[in-house]
């Protein structure tokens, strides 16, 4: 009898915690999705930074938000890039070109141009990104920035892209603040 009651109480408590965690994460996701949409409505490019210790669920959270219908409808072009180590700007820009340009305008890129992307250097990749993103709202997620110098290299490369919202994730608060100057756009990921 006592055992049965304990089990029931444990189950109830576990159920309550599950619900609580689920609601907590949903709220966090919709807050970030709202912030992205809000930043997209401004004319200048905007940066949102989500930070928190390893394993908190930053990547999972942003991936989920990135795939939301509302977010993908807001942006004519979007890309999700994990920043790899050792950091290579050329590889990161190539991945952006493939996602933002080639995937969207595959027909235009049939033939020589598509083959050449593999051979393009940093300057050419920047030029293609700027030229091909004209007139479209872009969302770029840079997942797992681990050094300010990475941002210092990436950021000027994206200046030619207008109407851009960049979301970065990082473990470090100082990197979040380095990338993003607006306090409301710096978010500490919640423990899931
Ligand atoms: N809401 C959640 N519910 C259950 N599991 C989760 C949740 N969010 C993340 N996880 C799991 O926790 C682990 C870590 O998540 P994730 O890789 O998103 O963390 P991270 O903050 O990006 O870590 P890192 O700083 O190492 O990149 C993954 O195995 C993921 O599947
Ligand atoms: Mg991560």
Tab-separated table of C-alpha atoms and ligand atoms in Angstrom:
chain	number	residue	atom	x	y	z
A	1	UNK	CA	0.000	0.000	0.000
A	2	UNK	CA	2.749	2.394	1.069
A	3	UNK	CA	4.890	1.270	-1.885
A	4	UNK	CA	1.998	1.779	-4.261
A	5	UNK	CA	1.406	5.287	-2.926
A	6	UNK	CA	5.107	6.178	-3.211
A	7	UNK	CA	5.180	4.927	-6.787
A	8	UNK	CA	2.128	6.958	-7.666
A	9	UNK	CA	3.625	10.064	-6.094
A	10	UNK	CA	6.912	9.508	-7.896
A	11	UNK	CA	5.127	9.089	-11.198
A	12	UNK	CA	3.090	12.207	-10.613
A	13	UNK	CA	6.175	14.201	-9.725
A	14	UNK	CA	8.055	12.891	-12.767
A	15	UNK	CA	5.082	13.737	-14.968
A	16	UNK	CA	4.925	17.209	-13.504
A	17	UNK	CA	8.655	17.762	-14.133
A	18	UNK	CA	8.368	16.463	-17.699
A	19	UNK	CA	5.509	18.848	-18.387
A	20	UNK	CA	7.405	21.677	-16.780
A	21	UNK	CA	10.539	21.018	-18.868
A	22	UNK	CA	8.517	20.728	-22.032
A	23	UNK	CA	6.713	23.989	-21.382
A	24	UNK	CA	10.007	25.668	-20.433
A	25	UNK	CA	11.673	24.690	-23.687
A	26	UNK	CA	8.643	25.572	-25.799
A	27	UNK	CA	8.622	29.060	-24.324
A	28	UNK	CA	12.354	29.423	-24.981
A	29	UNK	CA	11.900	28.279	-28.584
A	30	UNK	CA	9.008	30.601	-29.280
A	31	UNK	CA	10.861	33.522	-27.649
A	32	UNK	CA	13.850	32.994	-29.940
A	33	UNK	CA	11.624	32.487	-32.993
A	34	UNK	CA	9.821	35.746	-32.139
A	35	UNK	CA	13.117	37.577	-31.696
A	36	UNK	CA	14.352	36.329	-35.077
A	37	UNK	CA	11.145	37.482	-36.776
A	38	UNK	CA	11.323	40.847	-35.023
A	39	UNK	CA	14.940	41.390	-36.077
A	40	UNK	CA	14.058	40.404	-39.642
A	41	UNK	CA	11.610	43.285	-39.837
A	42	UNK	CA	14.372	45.886	-39.478
A	43	UNK	CA	16.351	47.182	-42.434
A	44	UNK	CA	19.898	46.676	-41.154
A	45	UNK	CA	21.544	43.323	-40.548
A	46	UNK	CA	21.101	41.948	-37.048
A	47	UNK	CA	22.884	39.457	-34.812
A	48	UNK	CA	21.348	37.230	-32.147
A	49	UNK	CA	23.672	35.325	-29.811
A	50	UNK	CA	22.663	32.274	-27.764
A	51	UNK	CA	25.248	31.170	-25.236
A	52	UNK	CA	25.590	28.645	-22.437
A	53	UNK	CA	27.781	25.801	-21.279
A	54	UNK	CA	28.400	22.677	-23.382
A	55	UNK	CA	25.543	20.200	-23.541
A	56	UNK	CA	22.829	22.688	-22.514
A	57	UNK	CA	20.995	22.103	-25.777
A	58	UNK	CA	21.868	25.262	-27.750
A	59	UNK	CA	22.293	23.454	-31.066
A	60	UNK	CA	19.142	21.395	-30.545
A	61	UNK	CA	17.179	24.526	-29.676
A	62	UNK	CA	18.356	26.586	-32.644
A	63	UNK	CA	17.947	23.680	-35.088
A	64	UNK	CA	14.352	23.329	-33.971
A	65	UNK	CA	13.655	27.061	-34.321
A	66	UNK	CA	15.412	27.126	-37.708
A	67	UNK	CA	13.063	24.446	-38.998
A	68	UNK	CA	9.898	26.200	-37.856
A	69	UNK	CA	7.455	27.085	-40.556
A	70	UNK	CA	7.121	30.734	-39.549
A	71	UNK	CA	10.866	31.277	-39.523
A	72	UNK	CA	11.478	29.624	-42.875
A	73	UNK	CA	8.587	31.583	-44.419
A	74	UNK	CA	10.081	34.861	-43.238
A	75	UNK	CA	13.374	34.276	-45.007
A	76	UNK	CA	13.811	33.852	-48.733
A	77	UNK	CA	17.192	32.271	-48.070
A	78	UNK	CA	18.588	30.438	-45.083
A	79	UNK	CA	21.658	28.466	-44.058
A	80	UNK	CA	22.757	26.509	-40.977
A	81	UNK	CA	26.499	26.080	-40.592
A	82	UNK	CA	28.425	24.400	-37.799
A	83	UNK	CA	31.704	26.203	-37.302
A	84	UNK	CA	34.348	23.513	-37.559
A	85	UNK	CA	37.793	23.342	-36.020
A	86	UNK	CA	40.336	24.123	-37.252
A	87	UNK	CA	38.445	27.162	-38.516
A	88	UNK	CA	38.659	27.754	-42.270
A	89	UNK	CA	36.834	30.822	-43.556
A	90	UNK	CA	36.867	29.505	-47.128
A	91	UNK	CA	35.093	26.277	-46.156
A	92	UNK	CA	32.491	28.144	-44.132
A	93	UNK	CA	31.771	30.556	-46.999
A	94	UNK	CA	31.565	27.650	-49.455
A	95	UNK	CA	28.979	25.995	-47.263
A	96	UNK	CA	27.009	29.269	-47.163
A	97	UNK	CA	27.135	29.590	-50.962
A	98	UNK	CA	25.930	26.012	-51.372
A	99	UNK	CA	23.012	26.533	-48.988
A	100	UNK	CA	22.035	30.139	-49.754
A	101	UNK	CA	22.693	30.279	-53.447
A	102	UNK	CA	23.005	26.896	-55.122
A	103	UNK	CA	20.171	25.186	-53.265
A	104	UNK	CA	17.788	28.049	-54.017
A	105	UNK	CA	18.849	28.774	-57.591
A	106	UNK	CA	19.956	25.333	-58.698
A	107	UNK	CA	18.897	25.938	-62.295
A	108	UNK	CA	20.948	29.121	-62.595
A	109	UNK	CA	23.885	27.282	-61.189
A	110	UNK	CA	23.759	24.317	-63.503
A	111	UNK	CA	26.947	23.814	-65.446
A	112	UNK	CA	30.230	25.610	-65.054
A	113	UNK	CA	29.423	27.904	-62.167
A	114	UNK	CA	28.381	25.057	-59.913
A	115	UNK	CA	31.547	23.138	-60.669
A	116	UNK	CA	33.607	26.252	-60.023
A	117	UNK	CA	32.316	26.784	-56.515
A	118	UNK	CA	34.682	24.070	-55.361
A	119	UNK	CA	37.567	26.061	-56.770
A	120	UNK	CA	36.537	29.540	-55.635
A	121	UNK	CA	38.644	31.414	-53.106
A	122	UNK	CA	37.401	33.682	-50.315
A	123	UNK	CA	37.027	36.819	-52.487
A	124	UNK	CA	34.942	35.057	-55.150
A	125	UNK	CA	32.738	33.349	-52.573
A	126	UNK	CA	32.059	36.708	-50.865
A	127	UNK	CA	31.209	38.272	-54.217
A	128	UNK	CA	28.762	35.484	-55.127
A	129	UNK	CA	27.097	35.658	-51.700
A	130	UNK	CA	26.572	39.434	-52.003
A	131	UNK	CA	25.358	39.400	-55.599
A	132	UNK	CA	23.077	36.377	-55.297
A	133	UNK	CA	21.401	37.371	-52.056
A	134	UNK	CA	20.125	40.707	-53.338
A	135	UNK	CA	16.499	41.462	-52.588
A	136	UNK	CA	15.988	38.439	-50.338
A	137	UNK	CA	15.831	38.256	-46.575
A	138	UNK	CA	18.540	35.882	-45.314
A	139	UNK	CA	18.927	33.881	-42.118
A	140	UNK	CA	22.327	32.435	-41.268
A	141	UNK	CA	22.930	30.260	-38.204
A	142	UNK	CA	26.567	29.937	-37.155
A	143	UNK	CA	26.542	27.104	-34.659
A	144	UNK	CA	29.309	26.768	-32.082
A	145	UNK	CA	31.607	29.761	-32.467
A	146	UNK	CA	34.569	29.144	-30.199
A	147	UNK	CA	36.770	32.206	-30.679
A	148	UNK	CA	36.299	35.926	-31.266
A	149	UNK	CA	38.778	35.787	-34.122
A	150	UNK	CA	36.376	33.469	-35.993
A	151	UNK	CA	33.683	36.135	-35.807
A	152	UNK	CA	36.197	38.842	-36.813
A	153	UNK	CA	36.867	36.897	-39.991
A	154	UNK	CA	33.290	35.893	-40.762
A	155	UNK	CA	31.549	39.190	-40.050
A	156	UNK	CA	33.222	41.384	-42.737
A	157	UNK	CA	32.644	38.592	-45.279
A	158	UNK	CA	28.898	38.924	-44.792
A	159	UNK	CA	28.682	42.732	-45.101
A	160	UNK	CA	27.511	42.529	-48.690
A	161	UNK	CA	24.457	40.499	-47.717
A	162	UNK	CA	21.630	42.924	-47.012
A	163	UNK	CA	18.558	42.093	-44.874
A	164	UNK	CA	20.524	39.508	-42.941
A	165	UNK	CA	19.778	37.995	-39.545
A	166	UNK	CA	22.663	35.997	-38.079
A	167	UNK	CA	22.137	33.684	-35.120
A	168	UNK	CA	25.282	32.461	-33.406
A	169	UNK	CA	25.619	29.878	-30.661
A	170	UNK	CA	28.626	29.726	-28.400
A	171	UNK	CA	29.635	28.385	-25.007
A	172	UNK	CA	31.181	31.710	-24.034
A	173	UNK	CA	29.448	34.863	-22.843
A	174	UNK	CA	32.356	37.082	-23.951
A	175	UNK	CA	32.029	35.757	-27.526
A	176	UNK	CA	28.255	36.352	-27.439
A	177	UNK	CA	28.837	39.954	-26.361
A	178	UNK	CA	31.583	40.415	-28.925
A	179	UNK	CA	29.268	39.350	-31.776
A	180	UNK	CA	26.153	41.103	-30.569
A	181	UNK	CA	25.868	44.548	-29.009
A	182	UNK	CA	22.120	44.613	-28.325
A	183	UNK	CA	21.459	43.215	-24.818
A	184	UNK	CA	17.990	41.971	-25.809
A	185	UNK	CA	19.553	39.850	-28.559
A	186	UNK	CA	21.969	38.072	-26.209
A	187	UNK	CA	20.260	35.026	-24.724
A	188	UNK	CA	21.518	32.599	-22.107
A	189	UNK	CA	20.259	29.121	-23.031
A	190	UNK	CA	18.106	27.584	-20.311
A	191	UNK	CA	19.043	24.264	-18.747
A	192	UNK	CA	16.731	21.665	-20.246
B	1	LIG	N1	15.236	19.674	-24.710
B	1	LIG	C1	15.966	18.574	-24.722
B	1	LIG	N2	15.455	17.426	-24.271
B	1	LIG	C2	16.175	16.308	-24.258
B	1	LIG	N3	17.447	16.213	-24.713
B	1	LIG	C3	18.022	17.309	-25.191
B	1	LIG	C4	17.317	18.569	-25.234
B	1	LIG	N4	18.144	19.496	-25.768
B	1	LIG	C5	19.291	18.860	-26.033
B	1	LIG	N5	19.231	17.565	-25.707
B	1	LIG	C6	20.311	16.575	-25.869
B	1	LIG	O1	21.427	17.032	-25.093
B	1	LIG	C7	22.638	16.827	-25.815
B	1	LIG	C8	23.370	18.133	-25.976
B	1	LIG	O2	22.593	19.027	-26.773
B	1	LIG	P1	23.261	20.062	-27.760
B	1	LIG	O3	24.276	19.411	-28.639
B	1	LIG	O4	22.150	20.783	-28.430
B	1	LIG	O5	24.001	21.013	-26.718
B	1	LIG	P2	24.911	22.285	-26.992
B	1	LIG	O6	24.521	23.307	-25.960
B	1	LIG	O7	24.812	22.681	-28.398
B	1	LIG	O8	26.346	21.741	-26.632
B	1	LIG	P3	27.783	22.214	-27.195
B	1	LIG	O9	28.129	23.505	-26.481
B	1	LIG	O10	28.676	21.068	-26.816
B	1	LIG	O11	27.654	22.398	-28.679
B	1	LIG	C9	22.244	16.185	-27.142
B	1	LIG	O12	22.438	14.808	-27.047
B	1	LIG	C10	20.784	16.507	-27.307
B	1	LIG	O13	20.126	15.505	-28.045
B	2	LIG	MG1	26.199	22.824	-29.920
